[in-house]
XYZ file of C-alpha atoms in Angstrom:
757
model
C -0.356 0.139 0.290
C 2.860 2.497 0.769
C 4.125 1.866 -3.065
C 1.117 3.087 -4.295
C 0.476 5.408 -2.395
C 3.847 6.898 -2.960
C 2.865 6.650 -7.430
C -0.489 8.330 -6.482
C 1.550 11.033 -4.498
C 4.153 11.031 -7.916
C 1.354 11.823 -10.066
C -0.273 14.804 -8.469
C 2.963 16.304 -8.633
C 3.908 15.766 -12.125
C 0.930 15.650 -14.263
C 0.892 13.853 -17.479
C 2.154 15.914 -20.775
C 2.847 14.924 -24.610
C 6.341 15.458 -25.670
C 6.729 15.398 -29.534
C 9.254 12.551 -31.024
C 12.161 14.653 -33.238
C 11.711 13.963 -37.235
C 14.681 11.491 -38.393
C 17.556 13.867 -39.284
C 17.609 15.839 -35.783
C 19.782 15.121 -33.200
C 17.799 12.327 -30.815
C 17.755 13.443 -27.213
C 17.212 10.300 -24.615
C 13.643 10.560 -23.129
C 13.113 12.090 -19.774
C 12.440 9.771 -16.838
C 10.458 10.479 -13.845
C 12.740 11.228 -10.444
C 11.732 8.571 -7.569
C 11.379 9.978 -4.174
C 14.284 8.044 -2.091
C 13.903 7.516 1.383
C 17.075 7.766 2.279
C 21.140 7.224 0.842
C 21.324 3.216 2.100
C 18.702 2.832 -0.889
C 20.508 4.845 -3.360
C 20.616 2.229 -6.531
C 24.078 0.429 -6.480
C 25.431 -1.662 -9.524
C 24.893 -5.356 -9.430
C 27.828 -7.307 -8.036
C 27.015 -10.780 -8.887
C 29.042 -11.765 -11.785
C 27.472 -11.997 -15.089
C 27.341 -15.092 -17.028
C 27.922 -14.617 -20.503
C 27.464 -18.545 -21.385
C 24.803 -18.118 -23.898
C 24.264 -21.969 -23.503
C 23.055 -20.906 -19.911
C 22.146 -17.120 -20.056
C 19.378 -16.749 -22.970
C 19.948 -12.443 -22.997
C 23.505 -13.182 -24.306
C 23.675 -14.167 -28.697
C 25.614 -14.335 -31.076
C 26.862 -11.311 -33.303
C 25.247 -11.467 -36.675
C 28.120 -10.174 -38.062
C 30.435 -12.711 -36.635
C 28.543 -15.826 -38.151
C 28.657 -15.038 -41.386
C 32.023 -14.818 -43.885
C 32.270 -11.608 -44.062
C 30.179 -8.028 -43.415
C 29.604 -7.684 -47.277
C 26.149 -9.093 -47.733
C 23.409 -6.491 -49.763
C 22.162 -4.281 -46.589
C 18.641 -4.441 -48.569
C 18.223 -8.227 -48.440
C 17.987 -8.200 -44.305
C 15.309 -4.940 -44.394
C 12.968 -7.013 -47.134
C 12.867 -9.628 -44.783
C 11.838 -7.395 -41.767
C 9.601 -5.500 -43.472
C 8.044 -9.012 -44.694
C 7.252 -9.977 -41.138
C 5.724 -6.903 -39.956
C 8.812 -5.241 -38.388
C 9.554 -1.521 -40.174
C 7.233 0.836 -38.508
C 7.390 4.501 -37.940
C 8.637 4.734 -34.183
C 11.013 1.718 -35.218
C 13.371 3.624 -37.787
C 13.552 6.387 -34.994
C 17.096 7.645 -34.251
C 17.852 6.131 -30.699
C 15.052 3.149 -30.026
C 15.957 0.274 -30.867
C 15.604 0.238 -34.547
C 15.793 -2.263 -37.377
C 19.812 -1.541 -38.462
C 20.954 -1.512 -34.999
C 18.990 -4.944 -34.944
C 20.773 -6.172 -38.240
C 24.181 -4.835 -37.471
C 24.286 -5.771 -33.509
C 24.207 -1.793 -33.080
C 27.932 -1.236 -34.429
C 26.557 1.143 -36.994
C 23.550 3.074 -37.366
C 23.180 3.621 -40.803
C 18.947 5.003 -41.611
C 17.231 2.827 -44.052
C 17.330 5.012 -47.004
C 20.980 4.564 -47.963
C 20.596 1.090 -48.310
C 22.795 0.693 -51.361
C 20.763 1.503 -54.761
C 17.406 -0.031 -53.390
C 14.775 0.909 -56.959
C 11.996 -0.428 -55.460
C 8.806 -0.049 -54.224
C 9.816 -0.906 -50.524
C 12.444 2.247 -50.799
C 10.289 4.405 -51.527
C 7.631 3.486 -48.377
C 10.712 2.940 -46.003
C 11.769 6.860 -47.116
C 8.033 7.769 -46.395
C 8.174 6.622 -43.034
C 11.520 7.754 -42.212
C 9.608 11.585 -42.684
C 6.721 10.495 -41.023
C 4.326 12.429 -39.141
C 5.812 13.232 -35.296
C 3.863 11.062 -32.401
C 3.158 11.932 -29.111
C 3.739 9.792 -25.966
C 2.591 9.964 -22.149
C 5.959 10.714 -19.801
C 4.875 7.142 -18.021
C 6.091 5.618 -21.754
C 9.145 8.022 -21.810
C 10.176 7.235 -18.519
C 9.958 3.143 -19.059
C 11.939 2.579 -22.536
C 11.211 -1.222 -22.669
C 7.622 -0.155 -22.634
C 7.875 1.664 -25.392
C 9.651 -0.621 -27.099
C 7.084 -3.340 -26.366
C 4.583 -1.384 -27.078
C 5.270 -0.475 -30.393
C 5.948 -4.151 -31.483
C 2.657 -6.535 -31.916
C 2.888 -9.600 -29.610
C 3.386 -11.775 -32.268
C 6.168 -9.356 -33.244
C 7.969 -9.605 -30.396
C 10.713 -12.076 -31.639
C 14.179 -11.920 -32.740
C 14.538 -10.525 -36.093
C 15.105 -12.813 -38.368
C 18.733 -11.661 -39.487
C 19.509 -12.848 -43.609
C 22.804 -14.692 -43.418
C 24.729 -14.408 -47.054
C 26.043 -18.336 -45.798
C 22.306 -19.537 -44.799
C 20.486 -23.127 -46.389
C 18.826 -22.327 -49.782
C 18.786 -20.148 -52.419
C 18.342 -16.635 -53.658
C 15.011 -16.509 -56.429
C 15.740 -14.814 -59.366
C 13.394 -14.380 -62.324
C 13.651 -15.724 -65.807
C 15.474 -13.416 -67.464
C 17.979 -12.470 -64.851
C 18.648 -16.147 -65.206
C 19.031 -16.331 -69.085
C 21.374 -13.101 -68.561
C 23.487 -14.815 -66.015
C 24.384 -17.756 -68.286
C 24.656 -16.738 -71.201
C 27.832 -14.246 -70.132
C 31.047 -15.333 -70.901
C 32.950 -17.644 -69.130
C 36.072 -16.379 -66.150
C 39.717 -16.811 -67.446
C 41.166 -18.081 -64.408
C 45.331 -17.721 -64.246
C 47.245 -20.883 -63.748
C 49.383 -19.923 -61.343
C 49.685 -21.159 -57.499
C 51.944 -19.526 -55.428
C 53.833 -21.832 -53.631
C 55.585 -22.856 -51.946
C 53.318 -20.896 -49.068
C 55.030 -18.676 -47.094
C 52.246 -16.021 -46.279
C 49.795 -15.998 -43.226
C 46.195 -17.383 -44.028
C 43.345 -16.600 -41.854
C 39.541 -16.184 -40.917
C 37.169 -13.806 -39.820
C 35.430 -13.374 -36.710
C 34.726 -16.747 -34.914
C 36.466 -20.102 -34.417
C 33.628 -22.939 -34.569
C 35.856 -25.587 -32.672
C 36.113 -22.795 -29.896
C 32.510 -21.923 -30.446
C 31.432 -25.118 -29.600
C 34.115 -26.256 -26.907
C 32.515 -26.084 -22.894
C 32.702 -23.157 -21.526
C 32.338 -21.673 -24.918
C 35.129 -19.318 -26.461
C 34.162 -16.936 -28.906
C 34.405 -13.058 -28.643
C 30.967 -12.014 -30.577
C 28.868 -11.843 -27.409
C 26.403 -9.325 -27.627
C 22.943 -8.135 -26.327
C 19.574 -6.422 -27.518
C 19.367 -2.674 -25.954
C 16.264 -3.899 -24.257
C 18.755 -6.552 -22.229
C 20.731 -2.823 -21.230
C 17.543 -1.033 -20.208
C 16.434 -4.291 -18.162
C 19.525 -4.356 -16.323
C 19.190 -1.275 -14.919
C 17.275 -2.447 -12.570
C 18.725 -4.229 -9.711
C 17.924 -8.339 -9.293
C 15.156 -9.207 -6.824
C 18.033 -10.954 -5.303
C 21.463 -9.327 -5.569
C 23.385 -11.866 -3.273
C 22.543 -14.304 -6.050
C 23.727 -14.915 -9.824
C 20.914 -13.641 -12.317
C 18.755 -16.683 -13.538
C 16.291 -16.161 -16.585
C 13.076 -16.867 -14.389
C 14.270 -17.142 -10.203
C 16.396 -13.928 -10.180
C 15.454 -11.589 -13.033
C 15.930 -7.629 -12.351
C 13.424 -6.241 -10.132
C 11.514 -3.258 -12.294
C 9.617 -1.915 -9.539
C 13.202 -0.634 -8.027
C 14.485 2.735 -9.503
C 16.448 2.230 -12.390
C 20.519 3.207 -12.409
C 22.359 4.388 -15.751
C 25.170 2.811 -14.375
C 23.847 -0.293 -13.782
C 22.785 -0.949 -17.093
C 26.440 0.397 -18.076
C 28.242 -1.961 -16.245
C 25.919 -5.086 -17.655
C 26.914 -4.416 -21.255
C 30.552 -3.340 -20.653
C 30.789 -6.862 -18.400
C 29.985 -8.941 -22.048
C 32.676 -6.996 -23.782
C 35.360 -7.718 -20.942
C 34.332 -11.453 -21.434
C 34.613 -11.083 -25.239
C 38.302 -9.674 -25.090
C 39.309 -11.682 -22.319
C 38.636 -14.963 -24.990
C 40.951 -13.073 -27.766
C 44.048 -14.359 -25.920
C 42.464 -18.013 -25.810
C 42.443 -18.134 -29.431
C 45.181 -16.107 -30.809
C 46.888 -19.450 -29.121
C 44.784 -21.939 -31.032
C 45.545 -20.645 -33.754
C 49.070 -20.457 -33.891
C 49.708 -24.091 -32.218
C 47.943 -25.111 -35.545
C 49.462 -22.648 -38.165
C 47.369 -19.860 -38.327
C 48.533 -16.270 -37.895
C 46.029 -13.927 -39.335
C 42.774 -12.846 -37.554
C 39.901 -10.998 -37.952
C 38.535 -9.412 -34.761
C 34.973 -9.026 -34.038
C 33.011 -5.728 -34.716
C 30.332 -6.737 -31.886
C 33.359 -7.247 -29.145
C 31.916 -4.669 -27.291
C 28.195 -4.348 -28.011
C 26.535 -0.807 -28.777
C 29.832 0.609 -28.312
C 29.442 3.338 -31.223
C 25.689 3.678 -30.928
C 24.426 7.491 -30.284
C 22.243 6.968 -26.969
C 24.127 3.712 -25.888
C 27.613 4.020 -26.627
C 30.559 4.493 -24.832
C 34.343 4.830 -24.740
C 36.490 1.656 -24.518
C 38.934 3.010 -21.828
C 39.830 2.973 -19.045
C 37.750 -0.057 -18.330
C 38.793 -2.220 -21.263
C 42.243 -1.078 -21.445
C 43.971 -3.719 -19.668
C 42.350 -6.916 -21.024
C 42.918 -5.235 -24.357
C 46.834 -4.742 -23.794
C 47.000 -8.392 -22.721
C 45.532 -9.696 -25.741
C 47.808 -7.657 -27.974
C 50.928 -8.616 -25.740
C 49.472 -12.338 -26.858
C 49.396 -11.375 -30.726
C 52.612 -9.222 -30.603
C 54.584 -12.880 -28.715
C 53.013 -15.105 -31.596
C 53.404 -12.935 -34.586
C 49.834 -12.473 -35.426
C 48.386 -9.848 -36.884
C 44.823 -8.867 -36.964
C 42.372 -6.704 -38.369
C 38.369 -5.225 -37.966
C 36.014 -4.525 -40.654
C 32.982 -2.211 -40.210
C 29.744 -3.314 -41.791
C 28.282 -2.154 -44.780
C 26.552 0.879 -42.981
C 29.582 2.507 -42.234
C 29.402 4.877 -45.345
C 31.526 7.893 -46.021
C 30.086 9.085 -49.328
C 26.474 8.967 -48.415
C 24.457 12.435 -48.937
C 22.922 11.968 -45.318
C 25.003 13.772 -42.457
C 23.142 11.343 -39.818
C 25.166 8.956 -41.828
C 27.710 10.470 -41.585
C 28.264 10.966 -37.624
C 27.209 7.253 -37.365
C 29.822 6.240 -39.811
C 32.689 8.860 -37.798
C 31.182 7.287 -34.209
C 31.607 3.436 -35.409
C 35.359 4.350 -36.976
C 36.271 5.787 -34.059
C 35.366 2.626 -31.764
C 37.496 0.560 -33.519
C 40.154 3.290 -34.177
C 40.116 2.792 -30.435
C 40.032 -1.049 -30.438
C 42.924 -1.641 -32.349
C 45.310 1.297 -30.624
C 43.990 -0.553 -26.526
C 45.903 -3.511 -27.835
C 49.662 -2.049 -27.669
C 51.060 -3.702 -30.391
C 54.694 -3.166 -32.103
C 54.709 -0.427 -34.601
C 54.748 -2.519 -37.561
C 52.093 -4.694 -36.576
C 50.127 -1.582 -35.231
C 50.365 -0.219 -38.236
C 48.591 -3.371 -39.955
C 45.893 -3.315 -37.557
C 43.685 -2.217 -40.562
C 40.001 -1.302 -40.640
C 38.574 -2.381 -44.020
C 35.654 -0.403 -45.198
C 33.106 0.014 -48.718
C 32.424 2.896 -50.170
C 28.781 1.585 -49.796
C 25.898 2.980 -52.362
C 26.112 5.269 -55.200
C 22.991 7.215 -54.634
C 22.270 7.526 -58.138
C 25.722 9.030 -58.940
C 29.570 7.663 -58.418
C 31.302 11.121 -58.777
C 28.935 12.379 -56.135
C 29.513 10.257 -53.912
C 33.596 10.062 -54.321
C 33.289 13.657 -54.052
C 31.873 13.590 -50.800
C 34.110 11.241 -49.995
C 36.810 13.092 -50.094
C 35.467 15.194 -48.288
C 34.853 13.275 -45.355
C 37.834 11.695 -44.984
C 39.576 14.963 -45.162
C 38.176 15.566 -41.710
C 38.636 12.311 -39.928
C 40.937 12.029 -37.175
C 44.545 11.235 -37.923
C 44.332 7.982 -36.154
C 41.285 6.586 -38.437
C 43.153 7.672 -41.144
C 46.473 5.441 -40.782
C 44.139 2.882 -40.341
C 41.269 3.271 -43.176
C 41.550 0.857 -46.350
C 39.043 0.457 -49.125
C 37.644 -3.283 -49.888
C 36.196 -3.578 -53.546
C 32.499 -4.821 -53.096
C 29.889 -7.099 -55.004
C 26.938 -4.811 -55.549
C 28.406 -1.214 -57.154
C 32.215 -0.510 -56.522
C 34.730 -2.557 -58.969
C 38.835 -2.302 -58.656
C 39.002 0.429 -61.491
C 36.227 2.577 -59.677
C 38.595 2.375 -56.094
C 41.709 2.520 -57.748
C 42.299 5.841 -58.908
C 40.801 7.748 -55.790
C 42.852 5.078 -53.264
C 46.106 6.422 -55.262
C 45.121 10.152 -54.968
C 44.444 9.904 -51.392
C 46.913 7.770 -49.980
C 44.625 4.675 -48.907
C 45.705 1.029 -49.569
C 42.814 -0.679 -51.577
C 41.966 -4.667 -50.355
C 41.540 -6.441 -53.645
C 38.931 -9.226 -53.179
C 38.720 -11.885 -56.031
C 35.132 -13.036 -55.182
C 34.085 -9.796 -55.342
C 36.234 -9.029 -58.558
C 34.299 -11.733 -60.615
C 31.139 -10.374 -59.808
C 31.390 -6.698 -60.065
C 33.851 -5.508 -62.771
C 34.681 -3.067 -65.467
C 34.084 -5.944 -68.838
C 35.368 -2.834 -70.830
C 38.749 -2.970 -69.176
C 38.904 -6.843 -67.756
C 37.357 -10.066 -68.360
C 35.822 -11.717 -65.179
C 38.568 -14.467 -63.732
C 41.969 -13.707 -61.629
C 44.019 -13.372 -65.098
C 43.137 -10.110 -65.979
C 43.705 -8.524 -63.012
C 47.080 -9.213 -62.229
C 47.804 -6.569 -64.809
C 46.791 -4.264 -61.983
C 48.822 -5.597 -58.971
C 51.826 -3.465 -58.968
C 49.480 -0.365 -58.425
C 47.578 -1.920 -55.913
C 50.394 -3.087 -53.877
C 51.747 0.748 -54.166
C 49.125 1.833 -52.395
C 50.275 -0.353 -49.233
C 53.910 -0.091 -49.762
C 53.784 4.203 -49.580
C 51.889 3.760 -45.833
C 54.539 0.879 -44.409
C 51.407 -1.346 -44.540
C 51.934 -4.868 -45.233
C 49.587 -5.888 -47.376
C 46.539 -7.909 -47.756
C 44.159 -9.335 -49.988
C 40.473 -11.546 -49.237
C 39.496 -14.852 -51.190
C 36.341 -16.274 -51.083
C 34.198 -18.793 -53.828
C 30.697 -18.547 -54.547
C 28.352 -21.352 -53.614
C 28.482 -24.608 -56.640
C 24.480 -23.744 -57.555
C 25.017 -19.763 -57.775
C 24.058 -18.749 -61.102
C 23.124 -15.324 -61.085
C 24.874 -12.329 -59.188
C 22.823 -12.345 -56.174
C 22.998 -16.047 -56.172
C 26.844 -15.704 -56.244
C 27.095 -13.228 -53.327
C 26.726 -16.382 -51.320
C 29.989 -17.493 -50.319
C 31.435 -21.378 -49.845
C 31.802 -22.855 -46.599
C 35.402 -23.872 -48.113
C 37.521 -22.946 -51.001
C 39.209 -24.983 -53.401
C 42.426 -23.474 -54.626
C 44.672 -20.551 -53.991
C 44.167 -17.199 -55.361
C 47.280 -16.184 -57.909
C 48.827 -13.466 -55.404
C 52.418 -13.417 -53.948
C 54.353 -16.223 -51.953
C 54.476 -14.112 -49.247
C 50.532 -12.836 -48.969
C 48.332 -12.043 -45.992
C 45.422 -14.006 -47.104
C 42.175 -13.608 -45.578
C 39.600 -17.022 -46.873
C 36.248 -15.511 -45.947
C 34.067 -19.203 -45.969
C 31.401 -20.071 -43.850
C 33.055 -22.857 -41.853
C 36.368 -20.154 -40.760
C 38.776 -21.510 -39.385
C 38.129 -25.143 -41.509
C 38.145 -23.649 -44.623
C 42.188 -22.690 -44.048
C 42.467 -26.667 -42.683
C 41.282 -27.425 -46.218
C 43.599 -25.432 -48.338
C 46.529 -26.713 -45.993
C 45.545 -30.250 -46.536
C 45.206 -29.763 -50.368
C 48.352 -28.132 -50.757
C 50.296 -29.099 -47.747
C 50.677 -26.128 -46.517
C 52.609 -25.384 -43.625
C 50.327 -26.168 -40.515
C 48.840 -29.286 -42.001
C 50.108 -31.784 -39.873
C 49.510 -30.326 -36.963
C 45.667 -31.172 -36.772
C 43.579 -34.601 -36.867
C 39.875 -35.336 -37.735
C 37.584 -35.025 -34.976
C 35.864 -38.325 -33.091
C 32.288 -37.573 -34.181
C 30.182 -35.691 -31.068
C 33.535 -36.817 -28.610
C 35.717 -34.246 -27.277
C 38.516 -35.204 -24.916
C 39.494 -31.544 -24.191
C 36.870 -30.196 -22.236
C 36.061 -30.717 -18.358
C 33.208 -32.394 -18.117
C 30.780 -31.983 -15.104
C 31.127 -34.879 -12.448
C 27.956 -36.173 -11.693
C 27.141 -37.683 -8.086
C 24.966 -40.359 -8.201
C 21.672 -39.674 -6.211
C 21.139 -42.347 -3.596
C 18.011 -43.626 -3.951
C 15.502 -44.174 -1.249
C 14.553 -48.179 -1.102
C 11.112 -48.876 -2.213
C 8.972 -51.439 0.213
C 8.791 -54.737 -2.020
C 7.229 -58.222 -1.115
C 8.844 -61.126 -0.337
C 9.060 -62.508 -3.395
C 10.096 -59.163 -5.583
C 12.528 -58.047 -2.871
C 14.157 -62.047 -3.311
C 14.414 -62.091 -7.431
C 16.148 -58.213 -6.841
C 18.737 -59.417 -4.720
C 21.459 -60.034 -7.454
C 20.442 -57.094 -9.155
C 20.979 -54.888 -6.967
C 24.015 -56.704 -5.515
C 25.248 -55.855 -9.109
C 24.375 -52.287 -8.815
C 26.005 -51.583 -5.751
C 29.428 -52.887 -6.971
C 29.275 -50.698 -10.189
C 28.541 -47.567 -8.346
C 32.171 -48.915 -6.204
C 34.331 -49.002 -8.951
C 33.027 -45.447 -10.527
C 33.664 -44.103 -7.424
C 37.017 -45.343 -7.346
C 37.422 -43.871 -11.079
C 38.635 -40.099 -10.340
C 38.123 -38.098 -13.838
C 40.975 -36.736 -15.552
C 41.120 -32.774 -14.937
C 42.062 -30.800 -18.125
C 44.287 -27.751 -17.116
C 42.321 -24.174 -18.090
C 45.118 -23.476 -20.707
C 44.271 -26.352 -22.687
C 40.794 -26.530 -22.093
C 39.383 -26.496 -25.990
C 43.196 -26.609 -27.303
C 42.529 -30.249 -29.257
C 44.475 -32.381 -27.154
C 47.591 -34.205 -27.488
C 46.044 -35.644 -30.998
C 44.821 -32.110 -32.477
C 41.761 -33.368 -33.050
C 39.889 -30.146 -34.123
C 39.059 -30.735 -37.934
C 35.474 -31.681 -39.146
C 35.315 -32.875 -42.665
C 32.847 -30.548 -44.969
C 29.186 -30.988 -44.158
C 30.038 -32.473 -40.682
C 29.652 -29.672 -38.622
C 27.484 -31.359 -36.074
C 30.509 -33.475 -35.206
C 31.017 -30.274 -32.959
C 28.231 -30.865 -30.568
C 27.101 -33.927 -28.353
C 24.489 -36.671 -29.803
C 21.154 -35.178 -30.110
C 18.891 -37.728 -28.117
C 16.680 -39.360 -30.398
C 12.531 -39.240 -28.278
C 10.850 -42.104 -30.268
C 7.474 -41.276 -29.840
C 5.277 -43.809 -28.879
C 1.878 -45.448 -30.435
C -1.027 -43.847 -28.717
C -2.572 -47.258 -29.513
C -0.163 -49.172 -27.373
C 1.367 -46.479 -25.383
C -1.385 -47.593 -22.376
C -0.300 -51.494 -22.968
C 2.782 -50.981 -22.772
C 3.457 -48.132 -20.797
C 2.873 -49.260 -17.324
C 4.037 -53.229 -17.605
C 6.184 -54.098 -14.623
C 7.071 -57.933 -13.548
C 4.766 -57.127 -10.562
C 1.908 -56.743 -12.713
C 2.862 -59.786 -15.287
C 2.942 -61.829 -12.132
C -0.305 -60.583 -10.910
C -2.155 -60.887 -14.554
C -0.844 -64.264 -14.620
C -2.806 -65.242 -11.270
C -5.478 -63.818 -12.292
C -5.586 -65.848 -15.687
C -4.872 -69.109 -13.690
C -8.006 -68.077 -11.008
C -10.204 -67.434 -14.024
C -9.707 -71.097 -15.878
C -10.812 -72.887 -13.002
C -14.013 -70.570 -12.391
C -16.971 -70.400 -14.584
C -17.190 -66.831 -15.737
C -21.019 -66.163 -15.186
C -22.869 -69.206 -14.826
C -22.870 -72.406 -14.094
C -21.663 -75.263 -16.733
C -25.684 -76.394 -18.219
C -26.026 -78.985 -20.637
C -23.810 -78.462 -23.443
C -21.173 -76.586 -21.751
C -17.401 -76.989 -21.821
C -14.943 -76.800 -18.958
C -11.415 -75.227 -19.627
C -9.514 -78.524 -18.651
C -6.213 -76.792 -19.932
C -2.905 -76.897 -17.440
C -0.781 -74.326 -16.421
C 1.627 -73.390 -14.337
C -0.482 -71.853 -11.618
C -3.077 -74.811 -11.550
C -0.079 -76.968 -11.224
C 1.203 -75.291 -8.064
C -2.618 -74.750 -6.812
C -3.395 -77.589 -4.223
C -6.093 -80.034 -4.465
C -9.046 -79.718 -2.761
C -12.270 -81.112 -2.142
C -14.670 -79.557 -4.208
C -17.629 -80.370 -5.947
C -16.881 -80.032 -9.681
C -18.765 -77.796 -11.498
C -19.701 -75.416 -8.679
C -18.426 -71.791 -9.254
C -16.825 -70.233 -6.200
C -17.973 -67.440 -5.975
C -17.424 -63.787 -3.837
C -20.473 -62.708 -1.988
C -20.568 -59.070 -2.257
C -21.329 -56.709 0.638
C -25.170 -55.938 0.344
C -26.779 -52.884 1.396
C -29.455 -53.933 4.427
C -31.212 -50.836 3.149
C -31.812 -51.855 -0.083
C -33.988 -54.599 -1.737
C -33.317 -56.365 -4.421
C -36.183 -55.619 -7.704
C -36.652 -59.328 -9.222
C -36.649 -59.521 -12.662
C -36.737 -62.155 -15.269
C -33.259 -62.763 -15.624
C -33.147 -63.784 -11.626
C -36.160 -66.371 -12.833
C -34.218 -67.930 -15.787
C -30.637 -67.978 -13.597
C -32.747 -69.859 -10.624
C -34.093 -72.653 -13.052
C -30.633 -72.872 -14.638
C -29.061 -74.068 -11.753
C -28.260 -77.464 -11.114
C -29.520 -79.941 -8.773
C -26.914 -79.652 -5.321
C -28.974 -81.789 -3.861
C -27.255 -84.802 -5.284
C -25.153 -87.464 -3.106
C -21.612 -86.882 -2.660
C -20.198 -90.254 -4.896
C -22.370 -88.770 -8.036
C -20.550 -85.686 -7.182
C -17.287 -87.120 -7.094
C -17.601 -89.296 -10.545
C -15.425 -87.767 -13.545
C -17.419 -85.914 -15.863
C -17.168 -86.744 -19.740
C -15.647 -83.944 -22.079
C -19.060 -81.820 -23.100
C -19.693 -80.812 -26.848
C -19.262 -76.695 -27.375
C -20.356 -74.705 -24.993
C -23.406 -72.814 -25.236
C -24.940 -69.734 -23.599
C -26.861 -70.726 -20.678
C -29.173 -67.291 -21.099
C -29.699 -67.710 -24.921
C -33.016 -69.333 -25.252
C -33.876 -72.543 -27.949
C -36.306 -70.900 -30.162
C -37.702 -72.319 -33.207
C -38.352 -71.259 -36.240
C -40.778 -73.705 -37.853
C -44.394 -72.019 -38.655
C -46.803 -74.059 -36.415
C -49.734 -74.759 -38.208
C -53.355 -73.194 -37.401
C -55.157 -76.448 -37.991
């Protein structure tokens, strides 16, 4: 009652007013919060001291960053929005900046480019999205503004409150294409590839963001844990029991308690620290198997570049990142990053440029805090795409030049451009890179999709003529050159279908033998292992095939068997189960003597002494334990087989033996047959002086208040009863086998017509 009284007083002091939501393009101000009256300083909000559970298998609020699951963040941005729009998740309120809008959901919060800047979408959907962005301002009351969780929840219908469906370019299934597009793709000239192989290999092979083997170890090791904005807002409230760890149902944040921004900030920072601490483990794992090149996940620190919920990495992450950089320096590894497709410096919208600058600052700070040696620090670059064309390539390049000149020097020193598979070819970007002193990353897969057909042919042969110019963009800044290589899926035909990365690659591109080559494939480190095996590259002898569904490098939890309380059993059952119980006790005694082998923490998930970390193509299920197959019982037979036990079997046999001796309903009359079959129950049954043919009935208790009503059936039954006044000698005479049994209740009917005469 006291809480209700306090809220009613608050309502009288601060009446509800309306606040207009700003139109996109203007600066977003976070909604005001209602001030709660505090009784004393003792009740002031304090951060949760309980450590956060960052294992996604135990905490459903921790999810995988969508970009880390892809081979590269180079997919077409419009595809993800189209899927969300079909699901009904694009609305007026969701495109507002500062809320949990569609771009932040798709990109994990790394960049917040508006929906109108998604490549070149000339479709009715793009016009609709632009119209929604320029929609009229809505109004919300102070109560909704004070609780962003309620505001987000009310913007979505119940059926829409699900995790958004991210469109993974490596997902199963083919991209739909019309007949004209397929015919145009089939009529294109075949690619012309080079026959040069860079052997013997002396460079570094790498993969992007996620190690599949470590991701499914116990505990999982990966650096792309992320969360939703709703989780940050929820964790601003203290736990219901601050002394216990958080739980999905038993110990959740108490929304009735006052919220504290610092508490929610500590929550998201703890996720980033868990990601950063796993980087050192991933580097040591890579070094053991000959991999010395890796791309760091952009989702390492969730929402760090967000306009409202963003934050700086220093000083809370400085020590952890410096430890990861120290390991990379000792092992001689190269680390890079790749901001998402929404980070664009050529957009005509100022808001997009502001978002891109924040995202680039975040990535630059992340790499700088690694504190690596000078050369490794210069080699830690940020790969960026030019982005959309916006109707005019020349105007877009001019905007890029202007925005690039205003970048901080820390960002300029790390920024490199990459040709994409949507709009910008090598011939489009190479002159700009030479002009602004920006290194150019050659992506062979993108080049085979988007290239200048007037100057070059599809394939890896003609592009070799531009190698010297591309390499010069790196050497002028003293940065080690790198390239990207991937292949389309075998079933891909059209350009859109060919953007999908193949799980693994079959060959090496015609690059220099000392190149740093990033393999962008769905199977991550397994694609690197495949190249090592095929071409006998350095490190191919360090790993072996996995045992399907078996891991010997994890410390599995020891399960102590529970002591079962003995059930009271009958003498017969107890006598039969003595040997079985003795055998079970012997097994338990042996298991107690065998203590499981404890694996050191630094060796957990490292593949063991045999290096069993390779799984063949298509066998990703080997990484997980065997799934329990539950065989559903037949509904018709389940009732019969479900509760059958040995005791019930013995009881059923005894009842069957008794029924063979008894006459079921009536005494055997003329023409009846008595079952004389011999059963084990009959053998065990002692002989007694009983009158054969007489049924031994159990008299039921009669109700003295009730009087039986005579019926014709009772009269018929009395007539059918035999004469029991016979002498004993006649009763003891053996009876002869009677003919087939007939029911005593059925009367003999004659169907012969009576003669009327």
